[in-house]
Every structure is written in C-alpha cells, then in structure tokens.
Coordinates of C-alpha atoms in Angstrom, one line a residue:
Chain A
M22 CA -17.1 -14.2 -38.7
N23 CA -13.6 -15.0 -38.3
K24 CA -12.9 -11.7 -39.2
K25 CA -15.3 -10.0 -36.8
A26 CA -14.0 -12.4 -34.3
W27 CA -10.3 -10.9 -34.7
I28 CA -11.2 -7.5 -34.6
K29 CA -12.9 -7.8 -31.4
D30 CA -9.8 -9.4 -29.9
M31 CA -7.4 -6.4 -31.4
K32 CA -9.6 -4.3 -29.4
A33 CA -9.0 -6.1 -25.9
V34 CA -5.1 -6.4 -27.0
P35 CA -4.1 -2.9 -25.8
F36 CA -6.1 -3.1 -22.4
L37 CA -4.4 -6.7 -21.5
L38 CA -0.9 -5.7 -23.3
P39 CA 0.7 -4.0 -20.3
F40 CA 0.0 -6.1 -17.4
F41 CA 0.7 -9.0 -19.6
I42 CA 4.2 -8.2 -20.5
A43 CA 4.9 -7.1 -17.0
Y44 CA 3.4 -10.1 -16.0
L45 CA 5.1 -12.4 -18.2
I46 CA 8.9 -11.0 -17.6
F47 CA 9.1 -10.6 -13.8
T48 CA 6.2 -13.0 -12.6
I49 CA 6.3 -16.1 -14.8
L50 CA 9.7 -16.1 -16.4
P51 CA 11.5 -16.3 -13.2
I52 CA 9.9 -19.5 -12.5
F53 CA 11.8 -21.0 -15.5
K54 CA 14.9 -19.2 -15.3
G55 CA 15.0 -20.3 -11.7
L56 CA 14.8 -24.4 -12.8
Q57 CA 17.4 -23.6 -15.5
M58 CA 19.7 -22.0 -13.2
S59 CA 19.2 -24.8 -10.5
L60 CA 20.4 -27.3 -13.2
Y61 CA 23.6 -25.5 -13.6
D62 CA 26.9 -23.9 -11.8
W63 CA 25.7 -20.5 -11.9
N64 CA 27.9 -17.8 -10.7
L65 CA 27.6 -13.7 -10.8
V66 CA 30.8 -13.7 -13.3
K67 CA 31.4 -16.7 -15.6
K68 CA 28.3 -18.9 -15.6
M69 CA 27.1 -22.0 -17.4
D70 CA 28.4 -25.5 -16.5
F71 CA 25.6 -27.8 -16.7
V72 CA 25.6 -30.1 -13.6
G73 CA 22.3 -31.6 -13.8
L74 CA 20.5 -32.9 -10.7
E75 CA 23.8 -31.9 -8.5
N76 CA 22.6 -28.9 -6.8
Y77 CA 19.5 -30.6 -5.6
V78 CA 22.0 -33.7 -4.1
D79 CA 23.8 -31.0 -2.3
M80 CA 20.9 -29.5 -1.1
I81 CA 19.6 -32.5 0.5
K82 CA 23.2 -33.3 2.0
D83 CA 23.6 -29.6 3.1
P84 CA 23.2 -29.3 7.2
F85 CA 22.7 -25.7 6.7
F86 CA 20.0 -25.8 4.2
W87 CA 18.1 -28.1 6.8
Q88 CA 18.8 -25.6 10.0
T89 CA 18.1 -22.5 8.1
L90 CA 14.8 -24.6 6.8
W91 CA 14.0 -25.3 10.9
N92 CA 14.9 -21.8 12.0
T93 CA 12.4 -20.9 9.4
T94 CA 9.6 -23.3 10.5
L95 CA 10.4 -22.3 13.8
F96 CA 9.7 -19.0 13.3
V97 CA 6.4 -20.2 12.0
I98 CA 5.7 -22.5 14.6
L99 CA 6.5 -19.8 17.5
T100 CA 4.6 -16.5 15.6
T101 CA 1.2 -18.2 14.4
P102 CA -0.6 -18.9 17.5
T103 CA 0.9 -16.2 19.8
M104 CA -0.3 -13.7 16.5
V105 CA -3.6 -15.1 16.1
L106 CA -4.3 -14.9 19.7
L107 CA -2.5 -11.6 20.3
A108 CA -4.5 -10.1 17.1
L109 CA -7.9 -11.5 18.7
G110 CA -7.6 -10.3 21.9
L111 CA -6.3 -6.6 20.5
A112 CA -9.6 -6.8 18.6
L113 CA -11.8 -7.5 21.3
L114 CA -10.1 -4.5 23.2
A115 CA -10.7 -2.3 20.2
N116 CA -14.2 -3.5 20.0
L117 CA -15.3 -2.5 24.0
N118 CA -17.9 0.0 24.3
T119 CA -15.8 3.3 25.3
K120 CA -14.8 6.0 23.8
L121 CA -11.1 4.8 23.8
K122 CA -11.8 2.5 20.8
T123 CA -10.5 4.6 18.1
F124 CA -7.2 5.4 20.4
F125 CA -6.6 1.3 20.9
R126 CA -7.1 0.5 17.1
G127 CA -4.9 3.6 16.2
S128 CA -2.0 2.3 19.0
F129 CA -2.3 -1.4 18.2
F130 CA -2.0 -0.6 14.2
L131 CA 0.5 2.2 14.7
P132 CA 4.0 0.0 14.6
S133 CA 2.6 -1.9 11.5
I134 CA 3.4 1.4 9.5
L135 CA 6.5 1.8 10.6
S136 CA 9.5 0.5 8.2
V137 CA 11.4 -2.8 9.2
A138 CA 14.5 -0.8 9.4
V139 CA 13.2 1.4 12.3
I140 CA 11.7 -1.3 14.2
S141 CA 14.6 -3.3 14.2
F142 CA 16.8 -0.6 15.1
L143 CA 14.3 0.5 18.1
A144 CA 14.5 -3.3 19.0
I145 CA 18.1 -3.0 19.0
F146 CA 18.5 -0.1 21.1
M147 CA 15.5 -0.9 23.5
L148 CA 17.2 -4.5 24.3
Q149 CA 20.7 -3.6 24.8
P150 CA 22.0 -4.4 28.0
Y151 CA 22.9 -1.7 30.6
S152 CA 21.5 1.0 28.6
G153 CA 18.2 -0.3 26.6
L154 CA 15.1 1.1 27.6
V155 CA 13.8 -2.4 28.4
N156 CA 16.3 -3.5 31.0
T157 CA 16.2 -0.2 32.4
V158 CA 12.7 -0.7 33.0
I159 CA 13.2 -4.2 34.2
Q160 CA 15.7 -3.2 37.0
A161 CA 13.7 -0.1 37.9
I162 CA 10.7 -2.5 38.8
G163 CA 13.2 -4.1 41.4
I164 CA 14.3 -7.2 39.3
E165 CA 18.1 -7.9 39.6
A166 CA 18.9 -8.8 35.9
E167 CA 20.9 -7.7 33.1
P168 CA 19.7 -10.0 30.6
F169 CA 21.8 -10.1 27.2
W170 CA 18.9 -10.4 24.9
M171 CA 21.0 -11.0 21.4
A172 CA 23.8 -13.5 23.0
D173 CA 21.7 -16.3 24.2
K174 CA 19.9 -18.8 21.5
T175 CA 16.3 -18.7 23.7
L176 CA 16.4 -14.8 24.2
A177 CA 17.2 -13.9 20.6
W178 CA 14.4 -16.0 19.4
V179 CA 12.3 -14.3 22.3
S180 CA 13.2 -10.7 21.0
I181 CA 12.6 -11.6 17.3
V182 CA 9.0 -12.9 17.9
G183 CA 8.3 -10.2 20.5
V184 CA 9.5 -7.9 17.9
T185 CA 7.4 -9.6 15.2
L186 CA 4.5 -9.3 17.3
W187 CA 4.7 -5.9 18.5
W188 CA 5.5 -4.7 14.8
S189 CA 2.6 -6.5 12.6
V190 CA -0.1 -8.1 14.8
G191 CA -2.2 -4.7 13.7
F192 CA -2.8 -6.1 10.6
N193 CA -4.5 -9.1 12.0
M194 CA -6.5 -7.1 14.7
I195 CA -8.0 -5.3 11.9
L196 CA -9.4 -8.5 10.2
F197 CA -10.5 -9.6 13.4
L198 CA -12.2 -6.4 14.3
T199 CA -14.2 -6.4 11.1
S200 CA -15.6 -9.5 11.8
L201 CA -16.6 -9.1 15.2
Q202 CA -18.2 -5.5 13.7
E203 CA -20.4 -7.5 11.5
I204 CA -21.8 -9.7 14.2
P205 CA -25.7 -8.6 14.3
D206 CA -26.4 -6.9 17.7
T207 CA -29.9 -8.9 17.6
Y208 CA -27.6 -12.1 18.4
Y209 CA -26.5 -10.7 21.8
E210 CA -30.2 -9.1 22.6
A211 CA -31.9 -12.0 22.1
S212 CA -29.3 -14.2 24.2
E213 CA -29.6 -11.9 26.7
I214 CA -33.5 -12.4 27.0
D215 CA -32.4 -16.2 27.3
G216 CA -30.2 -15.3 30.4
A217 CA -26.9 -16.1 28.4
T218 CA -24.1 -14.8 30.7
R219 CA -21.0 -12.7 29.0
W220 CA -19.0 -15.9 28.8
E221 CA -21.3 -17.9 27.0
Q222 CA -22.3 -15.3 24.7
F223 CA -18.1 -15.1 23.9
R224 CA -18.4 -18.8 23.6
Y225 CA -21.3 -19.6 21.9
I226 CA -21.9 -16.2 19.4
T227 CA -18.4 -14.4 19.3
L228 CA -16.3 -17.3 18.8
P229 CA -18.2 -19.2 16.2
Q230 CA -18.7 -16.2 14.1
L231 CA -15.1 -15.4 14.1
I232 CA -14.2 -19.1 13.0
P233 CA -14.0 -18.3 9.4
I234 CA -11.8 -15.2 9.4
G235 CA -9.7 -17.1 11.8
R236 CA -9.0 -19.6 9.4
V237 CA -7.9 -17.2 6.9
I238 CA -5.5 -15.1 9.2
I239 CA -4.1 -18.5 10.2
L240 CA -3.2 -19.5 6.9
L241 CA -1.9 -16.0 5.7
Q242 CA 0.0 -15.7 9.1
I243 CA 1.9 -19.0 8.0
L244 CA 2.6 -17.6 4.6
A245 CA 3.6 -14.6 5.8
S246 CA 5.8 -16.1 8.6
Y247 CA 7.7 -18.7 5.8
K248 CA 9.0 -15.4 4.2
V249 CA 10.8 -14.0 7.2
F250 CA 14.0 -12.3 6.5
A251 CA 14.5 -8.7 7.1
Q252 CA 13.6 -8.4 11.1
I253 CA 16.0 -11.5 11.8
L254 CA 18.8 -10.3 9.7
L255 CA 18.5 -6.5 10.7
I256 CA 18.1 -7.6 14.7
T257 CA 20.3 -10.7 15.4
G258 CA 21.9 -10.9 11.9
G259 CA 21.1 -14.6 12.2
G260 CA 23.2 -15.0 15.3
P261 CA 24.0 -16.0 18.0
G262 CA 26.0 -18.4 15.9
G263 CA 23.3 -19.0 12.9
A264 CA 21.0 -20.3 15.7
T265 CA 18.3 -17.9 14.1
R266 CA 19.1 -17.5 10.7
P267 CA 16.5 -18.2 8.2
L268 CA 16.2 -19.6 4.8
I269 CA 15.8 -16.8 3.0
Q270 CA 19.0 -15.1 4.7
Y271 CA 20.9 -18.2 3.7
I272 CA 19.8 -18.5 0.4
Y273 CA 21.0 -14.6 0.0
E274 CA 24.5 -15.4 1.5
V275 CA 25.0 -18.6 -1.1
G276 CA 24.0 -16.4 -4.1
F277 CA 25.5 -13.1 -3.0
T278 CA 28.1 -13.8 -0.7
Q279 CA 29.4 -17.0 -1.8
N280 CA 28.9 -16.0 -5.3
N281 CA 26.8 -19.7 -6.0
L282 CA 23.5 -18.2 -7.5
G283 CA 22.9 -21.9 -9.1
Y284 CA 22.8 -23.4 -5.7
A285 CA 20.7 -20.2 -4.5
A286 CA 18.2 -21.0 -7.1
T287 CA 17.8 -24.5 -6.3
M288 CA 17.0 -23.6 -2.6
S289 CA 14.7 -21.2 -3.5
Y290 CA 13.1 -23.9 -5.4
A291 CA 12.4 -25.6 -2.6
L292 CA 11.0 -22.7 -0.6
F293 CA 9.1 -22.2 -3.8
F294 CA 7.4 -25.4 -3.2
I295 CA 6.8 -24.9 0.5
L296 CA 5.3 -21.6 -0.5
L297 CA 3.0 -23.1 -3.3
I298 CA 1.6 -26.0 -1.4
L299 CA 0.5 -23.5 1.5
S300 CA -0.8 -20.8 -1.1
I301 CA -2.8 -23.3 -2.7
I302 CA -4.6 -24.8 0.9
Q303 CA -5.3 -20.7 1.5
L304 CA -6.9 -20.5 -1.7
K305 CA -9.1 -23.2 -1.5
N306 CA -9.8 -22.6 2.1
Q307 CA -10.8 -19.1 0.8
R308 CA -13.1 -20.1 -1.9
L309 CA -14.7 -22.5 0.8
E310 CA -15.3 -19.4 3.0
E311 CA -17.2 -17.6 0.1
N312 CA -19.5 -19.9 -0.8
Chain B
M15 CA -39.8 12.3 31.6
A16 CA -40.2 9.0 29.7
S17 CA -37.7 9.5 27.6
I18 CA -35.5 10.3 30.9
T19 CA -36.1 7.1 32.4
S20 CA -35.4 5.0 29.5
S21 CA -32.5 6.4 28.9
K22 CA -31.4 6.0 32.4
S23 CA -32.4 2.5 32.2
R24 CA -30.9 2.2 29.0
K25 CA -27.5 3.2 31.0
A26 CA -27.9 0.8 33.6
L27 CA -28.6 -2.2 31.4
D28 CA -25.4 -1.1 29.4
R29 CA -23.6 -1.1 32.9
N30 CA -25.5 -4.7 34.1
R31 CA -24.0 -5.9 30.5
D32 CA -20.4 -5.8 31.4
P33 CA -19.2 -5.3 34.9
L34 CA -15.9 -5.6 34.1
L35 CA -15.9 -3.2 31.6
K36 CA -13.8 -0.7 33.4
V37 CA -11.2 -3.5 34.0
K38 CA -11.3 -4.2 30.1
V39 CA -10.9 -0.6 29.7
T40 CA -7.6 -0.3 32.0
I41 CA -6.0 -3.5 30.6
G42 CA -6.5 -1.6 26.7
V43 CA -5.0 1.5 28.0
I44 CA -1.9 -0.4 29.3
V45 CA -1.7 -2.5 26.2
A46 CA -2.1 0.6 23.9
I47 CA 0.9 2.2 26.0
V48 CA 3.3 -0.9 25.7
F49 CA 2.7 -0.4 22.1
I50 CA 3.2 3.2 21.5
V51 CA 5.7 3.7 24.0
P52 CA 8.6 2.7 21.8
I53 CA 7.7 4.9 19.1
I54 CA 7.1 7.9 21.8
W55 CA 10.7 7.3 23.0
M56 CA 12.3 7.5 19.7
L57 CA 10.7 10.9 19.2
F58 CA 11.8 12.0 22.5
V59 CA 15.2 10.7 21.9
S60 CA 15.6 12.2 18.9
I61 CA 15.5 16.0 20.5
K62 CA 17.8 15.2 23.3
P63 CA 21.3 16.5 22.9
D64 CA 23.9 14.6 20.8
G65 CA 25.8 12.0 23.3
F66 CA 23.0 12.0 25.8
S67 CA 22.8 8.6 27.6
T68 CA 21.1 7.7 31.1
S69 CA 20.2 4.7 32.8
N70 CA 17.1 6.0 34.1
P71 CA 14.1 5.4 31.6
I72 CA 12.3 8.4 32.8
A73 CA 15.1 10.6 31.7
W74 CA 15.0 9.9 28.5
F75 CA 11.6 11.9 28.2
L76 CA 12.6 15.3 30.2
P77 CA 14.2 18.4 28.9
P78 CA 16.7 19.5 27.8
Y79 CA 15.5 19.7 24.0
T80 CA 17.0 20.4 21.2
I81 CA 16.4 20.4 17.3
S82 CA 20.2 20.5 16.4
N83 CA 20.1 16.8 15.4
Y84 CA 17.8 17.4 13.1
V85 CA 19.7 19.7 11.3
T86 CA 22.7 17.6 11.9
I87 CA 20.8 14.6 10.1
I88 CA 19.2 16.9 7.1
M89 CA 22.6 18.6 6.2
D90 CA 25.3 15.7 6.7
S91 CA 23.4 12.6 5.8
L92 CA 21.6 11.2 3.0
I93 CA 18.5 10.5 4.9
L94 CA 16.6 12.9 3.1
R95 CA 17.6 11.3 -0.1
W96 CA 16.3 8.2 0.6
L97 CA 13.4 9.5 1.8
F98 CA 12.6 10.7 -1.3
N99 CA 13.6 7.6 -3.0
S100 CA 11.2 5.3 -1.1
F101 CA 8.8 8.1 -1.9
F102 CA 9.4 8.4 -5.8
V103 CA 9.3 4.7 -6.0
A104 CA 6.2 4.0 -4.1
L105 CA 4.4 6.9 -5.8
V106 CA 5.7 5.4 -9.2
T107 CA 4.8 1.8 -8.6
T108 CA 1.4 2.5 -7.2
I109 CA 0.4 4.7 -10.3
L110 CA 1.7 2.1 -12.6
T111 CA 0.4 -0.9 -10.8
L112 CA -3.1 0.8 -10.5
A113 CA -3.2 1.6 -14.0
I114 CA -2.1 -1.7 -15.9
T115 CA -4.3 -3.6 -13.3
S116 CA -7.2 -1.7 -14.0
L117 CA -6.9 -1.8 -17.7
A118 CA -6.7 -5.6 -17.6
A119 CA -9.2 -5.9 -15.0
F120 CA -11.6 -3.8 -17.6
A121 CA -10.9 -5.9 -20.5
I122 CA -11.6 -9.2 -18.7
S123 CA -14.7 -7.7 -16.9
Q124 CA -16.2 -5.8 -19.7
M125 CA -15.0 -7.2 -23.2
K126 CA -15.7 -10.0 -25.2
F127 CA -12.7 -11.8 -26.9
R128 CA -11.3 -15.8 -27.4
F129 CA -9.2 -17.4 -24.7
K130 CA -10.7 -14.8 -22.2
N131 CA -11.2 -17.6 -19.6
F132 CA -7.7 -18.9 -20.0
I133 CA -6.0 -15.6 -19.7
F134 CA -7.7 -15.1 -16.5
I135 CA -7.0 -18.2 -15.0
F136 CA -3.4 -17.5 -16.0
F137 CA -3.5 -14.7 -14.4
L138 CA -4.9 -15.9 -11.1
L139 CA -1.8 -18.6 -10.9
G140 CA 0.0 -15.4 -10.2
L141 CA -1.8 -15.1 -6.9
M142 CA 0.3 -18.6 -5.8
I143 CA 3.7 -17.6 -7.0
P144 CA 5.7 -16.2 -4.0
G145 CA 8.2 -13.4 -4.9
E146 CA 10.8 -14.2 -2.3
A147 CA 11.3 -17.5 -3.5
T148 CA 11.8 -16.4 -7.4
I149 CA 14.0 -13.3 -6.3
I150 CA 17.6 -15.1 -7.3
P151 CA 16.3 -15.5 -11.2
L152 CA 14.5 -12.4 -11.1
Y153 CA 17.8 -10.4 -10.3
E154 CA 19.5 -12.6 -13.2
I155 CA 16.6 -11.5 -15.4
V156 CA 16.4 -7.9 -14.4
K157 CA 20.6 -7.9 -14.6
S158 CA 20.2 -9.0 -18.3
M159 CA 17.9 -6.1 -18.8
N160 CA 20.5 -3.6 -17.3
L161 CA 18.2 -2.4 -14.6
I162 CA 20.4 -3.3 -12.1
D163 CA 20.7 -0.1 -9.3
S164 CA 18.3 1.7 -10.8
Y165 CA 14.6 3.4 -10.4
A166 CA 13.3 1.5 -13.2
G167 CA 14.6 -2.0 -11.5
L168 CA 13.0 -1.0 -8.4
I169 CA 9.6 -0.4 -9.6
L170 CA 8.9 -2.6 -12.8
P171 CA 9.4 -6.1 -11.2
M172 CA 6.6 -4.8 -8.6
I173 CA 3.8 -3.8 -10.7
A174 CA 2.2 -7.0 -12.2
S175 CA -0.3 -7.7 -9.1
P176 CA -2.7 -10.5 -9.7
L177 CA -4.6 -9.5 -6.7
G178 CA -5.3 -6.0 -7.8
V179 CA -6.6 -7.5 -11.3
I180 CA -9.1 -9.9 -9.1
I181 CA -10.2 -7.4 -6.7
L182 CA -10.9 -4.5 -9.5
K183 CA -12.2 -7.5 -11.9
S184 CA -15.1 -8.4 -9.3
F185 CA -15.6 -4.7 -8.6
F186 CA -15.7 -4.0 -12.6
D187 CA -18.7 -6.8 -12.6
G188 CA -20.8 -5.1 -10.3
V189 CA -21.0 -1.9 -12.8
P190 CA -24.6 -2.0 -13.7
K191 CA -25.3 -3.5 -17.1
E192 CA -27.6 -0.8 -18.4
V193 CA -25.2 2.0 -17.9
I194 CA -22.4 0.0 -19.9
E195 CA -25.0 -0.8 -23.0
S196 CA -26.1 3.0 -22.9
A197 CA -22.8 3.9 -23.5
I198 CA -21.9 1.9 -25.9
I199 CA -25.2 2.8 -27.9
D200 CA -24.6 6.1 -27.7
G201 CA -21.1 5.3 -29.5
C202 CA -18.8 5.5 -26.4
S203 CA -15.5 3.8 -27.3
Y204 CA -14.0 1.3 -25.1
F205 CA -11.2 3.6 -23.8
K206 CA -13.5 6.2 -23.0
L207 CA -16.2 3.8 -21.2
F208 CA -13.3 2.9 -19.0
Y209 CA -11.9 6.3 -18.2
K210 CA -15.1 8.1 -17.8
I211 CA -17.6 5.8 -16.5
V212 CA -16.0 2.7 -15.3
L213 CA -12.9 4.0 -13.4
P214 CA -14.7 6.4 -11.1
L215 CA -17.2 3.9 -9.8
A216 CA -14.6 1.9 -8.8
K217 CA -12.8 4.7 -6.5
P218 CA -13.2 2.7 -3.3
A219 CA -11.5 -0.4 -4.8
M220 CA -8.7 1.4 -6.3
A221 CA -7.9 3.4 -3.2
A222 CA -7.8 0.1 -1.3
I223 CA -5.4 -1.4 -3.9
G224 CA -3.4 2.2 -4.1
I225 CA -2.9 2.3 -0.1
F226 CA -1.6 -1.4 0.1
T227 CA 0.9 -1.3 -3.0
F228 CA 2.3 2.1 -1.4
I229 CA 2.7 0.8 2.1
G230 CA 4.2 -2.5 0.4
S231 CA 6.6 -0.7 -1.7
W232 CA 7.7 2.2 1.0
N233 CA 8.4 -1.1 3.4
N234 CA 9.9 -3.4 0.7
F235 CA 13.4 -4.8 1.7
L236 CA 14.4 -7.6 0.2
W237 CA 14.4 -6.2 -3.7
P238 CA 15.9 -2.9 -3.0
Y239 CA 18.6 -4.8 -0.7
L240 CA 19.5 -7.1 -3.6
S241 CA 19.0 -4.7 -6.8
I242 CA 20.6 -1.6 -5.2
L243 CA 24.1 -1.0 -5.1
S244 CA 24.7 2.8 -5.3
E245 CA 24.4 4.6 -1.8
T246 CA 22.2 7.5 -4.0
L247 CA 19.5 5.0 -4.8
Y248 CA 18.9 3.3 -1.5
T249 CA 15.5 3.4 0.0
L250 CA 15.2 4.0 3.4
P251 CA 14.5 0.3 4.6
V252 CA 18.1 -0.3 3.0
G253 CA 19.9 3.0 3.7
L254 CA 18.8 3.3 7.5
P255 CA 20.5 0.1 8.6
V256 CA 23.8 1.3 6.7
F257 CA 23.5 4.4 8.4
N258 CA 22.6 2.9 11.8
S259 CA 25.3 0.9 11.9
T260 CA 28.0 3.6 12.0
Y261 CA 27.1 4.0 15.6
S262 CA 27.6 1.5 17.9
Q263 CA 26.9 2.9 21.4
A264 CA 25.3 6.7 20.5
Y265 CA 21.6 6.5 20.4
V266 CA 21.2 10.2 19.5
L267 CA 22.0 10.8 15.8
P268 CA 20.7 7.6 14.5
M269 CA 17.5 7.9 16.6
T270 CA 16.7 11.1 14.4
A271 CA 17.4 9.6 11.3
N272 CA 14.9 6.8 12.3
A273 CA 12.2 9.6 13.6
I274 CA 12.8 11.4 10.2
A275 CA 12.2 8.4 8.5
S276 CA 9.1 7.7 10.3
I277 CA 7.3 11.0 10.8
P278 CA 5.9 11.3 7.6
V279 CA 4.3 8.0 7.6
I280 CA 2.6 8.8 11.2
I281 CA 1.2 11.8 9.9
A282 CA -0.1 10.1 6.7
F283 CA -1.4 7.3 9.1
L284 CA -3.1 10.0 11.4
I285 CA -4.7 11.4 8.3
F286 CA -5.8 8.2 6.8
E287 CA -6.4 6.2 9.2
K288 CA -10.1 5.2 8.2
Q289 CA -9.1 4.4 4.4
I290 CA -6.5 2.3 5.6
V291 CA -8.5 0.1 7.9
K292 CA -11.1 0.0 5.4
G293 CA -8.4 -1.0 2.8
I294 CA -7.3 -3.7 5.1
S295 CA -10.8 -5.2 5.6
F296 CA -11.4 -4.9 2.1
T297 CA -8.3 -6.6 0.6
G298 CA -7.6 -9.3 3.3
I299 CA -10.9 -10.7 3.0
K300 CA -10.9 -10.8 -0.9
G301 CA -7.8 -12.2 -0.8

C-alpha cells in the first residue's frame, strides 16, 4: 500500500517540479532573504554586519520614508476614485447602441498597450512649456497661460494622475463593459413596460448590477496604484523637490544609489505588509463574489 | 407589409428609448479622439523633417513628410536591438510560463498524490506576494546565481505565475471525467493525456494567460531597470528613456524611436483586439 502511494506520488513529481522550483527560488525565497537583509547593514560590495532592528528604528525616524509613503498613498487616493468613475463612464459610452461601439472600445483601450516609456515620453513633450501640444492647444482656444506642468507641485500631480488615467483606464473599462453586457435585456424591457425612465433604469438596474465588479475594480486599482513607480520616475523624476517621489523610487535610490541594500530591504518589508493586507482583503472579497 | 411596419415601429421605439443617444455618441467621439490624438500625433511627428518645431498644433499634422528619421534611427541607434530583446524576452517568458503552469495545474487537477491540498494552498499563497516589494532580495538572489545582466536573469524570475496555475486548474477541472477515464483505460500515460487531450481543450485559457504574460513582460519596467546593465541587453521600456534623454529640445528623432517601439504593438492590438478584450474579462474576473 505504502509503496503504491509512493509510486503515485512519483508520477506527479515531473509535472510539479519545474513550477515548484521556480516558485520556490523567485517568489518564496525572497521573502526570507528580505527579512535577513533587513537585519543587516548590507551593501553591494562587502556585506554582513548584523544590526538587529536598527534599520527598522531608522525607518520610523526617517522623514523621507514617511514622505514617500505619503506620496504613494496620495497617488492611490487621487487615482482610485477618478479611475473607477472614468472607467464606468467610458464603459457606458462603449456600450451605446451605435456602430461606433468598437471604435470607442478600441480608442479607450489603445493607450494601455503602449510601453510606459512611450507614454511618459509623450507626456513630457506634450506638456512642455512653449512648444508642447497641450499648451499650444490651450492658447489656440484663447486661454492666455503658459503653465509649467513639471515645475509646480500641484500641476506635477495633475500631470501624473492625468497621464495615468489616460494610459491605464482601458483595463478597468473592459471589466465594466463585460459586466454591462451580461445584464439581461429582459430587465430593461420589463422596466420599460412599468414606465421607468432612463435615469431610473440606470439607477435601479444598471448600477446595482455593476456593484460586484465595481468592488473588484476598486481593490485591484488600490493594489496597482500602491506599486506606482515607472511613470513618476520617467515623467517628473519624483520632483519638483521630491514632491511626487513614490516609495518604490526611494527604495531604489537607497538600495542602488546610496548602496544601502539592508535599509532598502527594510522599507520593502513595510511595503510588503501594506500590499499583503490589501491583497488579503481583495481575495476575501473575490471569494465573497464567487459564492 | 407587416414586417415593414414592425421594423419601423421597432426603430421608433429605439429612438424613444434614448432621446439623448446622439448627444452621447458625440461625447463618445470627442473622448475617443482625445484618447488617440497623442498616439496619432506621435506618428505624424515621426515623419516630419528632423529639427522641425512649431507653435501651431495643426502644423504637426501637415506635410512635408519624410521617412528619413526611420532610416536614421534604425541605422544609428540600438532601438531595433531593444525591440528584439523585448520581443524575445516576452516570447520566452510566455512559453515557459505556459509550460510550467499548465504542467503543475494538470497534476493538481487530474492526478492523485499525497499533500496535494497542501501544495495547492502553498501555490495560492503566491497570489498575495507582491513582486515589487521583494525586488531587493530578488536582486541579491539573482546576483548570487550570476544571472544579473543576462536574458536568463530577465526571464526566469517572471515565470512562476500562481494565477496561471489557478486559472488553468479550474479549466482542467471542467474536462469531462469520462474523457479522462476512457483515456486511462486505453493505457494512455499521464503525459500523453495532458498533451494530447487536456491541453487542446484548454486553448482559451492558455490564450488568455499567454496574452497577459506577454503584455506584462513587454511592459515590465522595474525588474529590467534593476537587473540589466549593458546597453545591448536593454528592453524597450528601459532603453527608450535612455535614448530620449539624449535629446532635450528636439522632438522628431526621439518621437520616431517611440513610434518604432509602438507600431508593432499597435498592429498586434488591431489584429488581436477581440482576444485581448476576452482575455481581460476572463482573467480580471477570475482573479
């Protein structure tokens, strides 16, 4: 009996092993390695000086850690509601009863397939003072202004959020659109017989049907926004004066510019726990939806 | 006659249904144009003569046109090399991801062995581990394997996708029991069962995961930014900003580089739009 079970186990091994090894080395091991590094004064060349919890104490006292964590959180606060509402609006447009449907869907989604390098570069040149497309359009419609989009803290945030919305709203739009198309026509037909207005149909049929996917989108968006890095690095470089620098950029700079990998790993752990809690909430919610 | 009136009244009903349809379609057209204008602008700038600059937004879209920028970029820069790197890395990542996740998902779905539930839960944990937050220790691990600044170092850390295993497992679970049992009675080995019977049935799920892995790898920024040091191994997202930063005021040549980087994906998108849209609703809802 035991031998038979063993033979059965062995048959599964070649199927499981390739994934198992890659998963173990590149997904699980970094968690433990990160814990180890965070307890050491660890740099790129000569490593290893056990410092206990010193890095964690430093982190709590580090104003740049709190500033960049706040910047990342601000990005989450600014992008989540705008992204969800815009996605909903675009999905409603792409669901209109018109021949232009596919054109709408394609146009709203097209920016999301472009590389972050391309969209950031487009943003920089479109937002440039004196010659950028945005400023020339602003002046062409008669507004006498020459905004310096990257030099002012508020404008820099507006630029980053605007570009992020334009770039990545398409994904959420598709999720809303799929849900919209799954609402049975009979719901609308029945309500029409009852004399419901368009607004009442939207308020009492469409919106309630979109709540489950809406919840998924909000949580996925919060998770994604907490990982923000590339477009900020490439558009504002974290400026002006660190006002838009996100946590991941600071972690990168501490690790690779200041050569302090131990402290970078410590701050990564902070980010790890924030994201872990968010994804547990997200998975719980998803399980709730499935049941 | 009856059918004509009914189709007429049907049309009338449609019009009654939404008196604002025309207004909404107009809004849709304006928004759609706002979304694609930057991309179209990029394509037009890329065919303007080198050094062109104007404060009139319309002038960007008017002739004269030239393709000499494309020649310059292709001959004098590493853009094509980076394009190849991005494509190669994305392709190999996708193939390896599909291979190892489908094998693992098959074992968990169709085979009997001890600790199966434990192993599956262990894989599920991966869904909660954010790669961005373990990137510093990952760098040390890949460095100790001597894989920093190599294709293997770019590809291998990205292939163990727990989401892929979960989606494929639920797909494999749906394969009819009778199909599996009759194959086993016929003396079919597990590998043959996997390769000849189960895998072909899972094509839609494989396509969805494949598209996602490919796009994810194509756009991956943080990991190549950390792990690649040589210019010849850059992928586009890492190489383009380096190239762009050598031009501060000139639009045309860097815009051509961006256009070259984007045209293949735009064409791929136009061809595969349906599958991409399906893939998003599929994976988005599943997880």
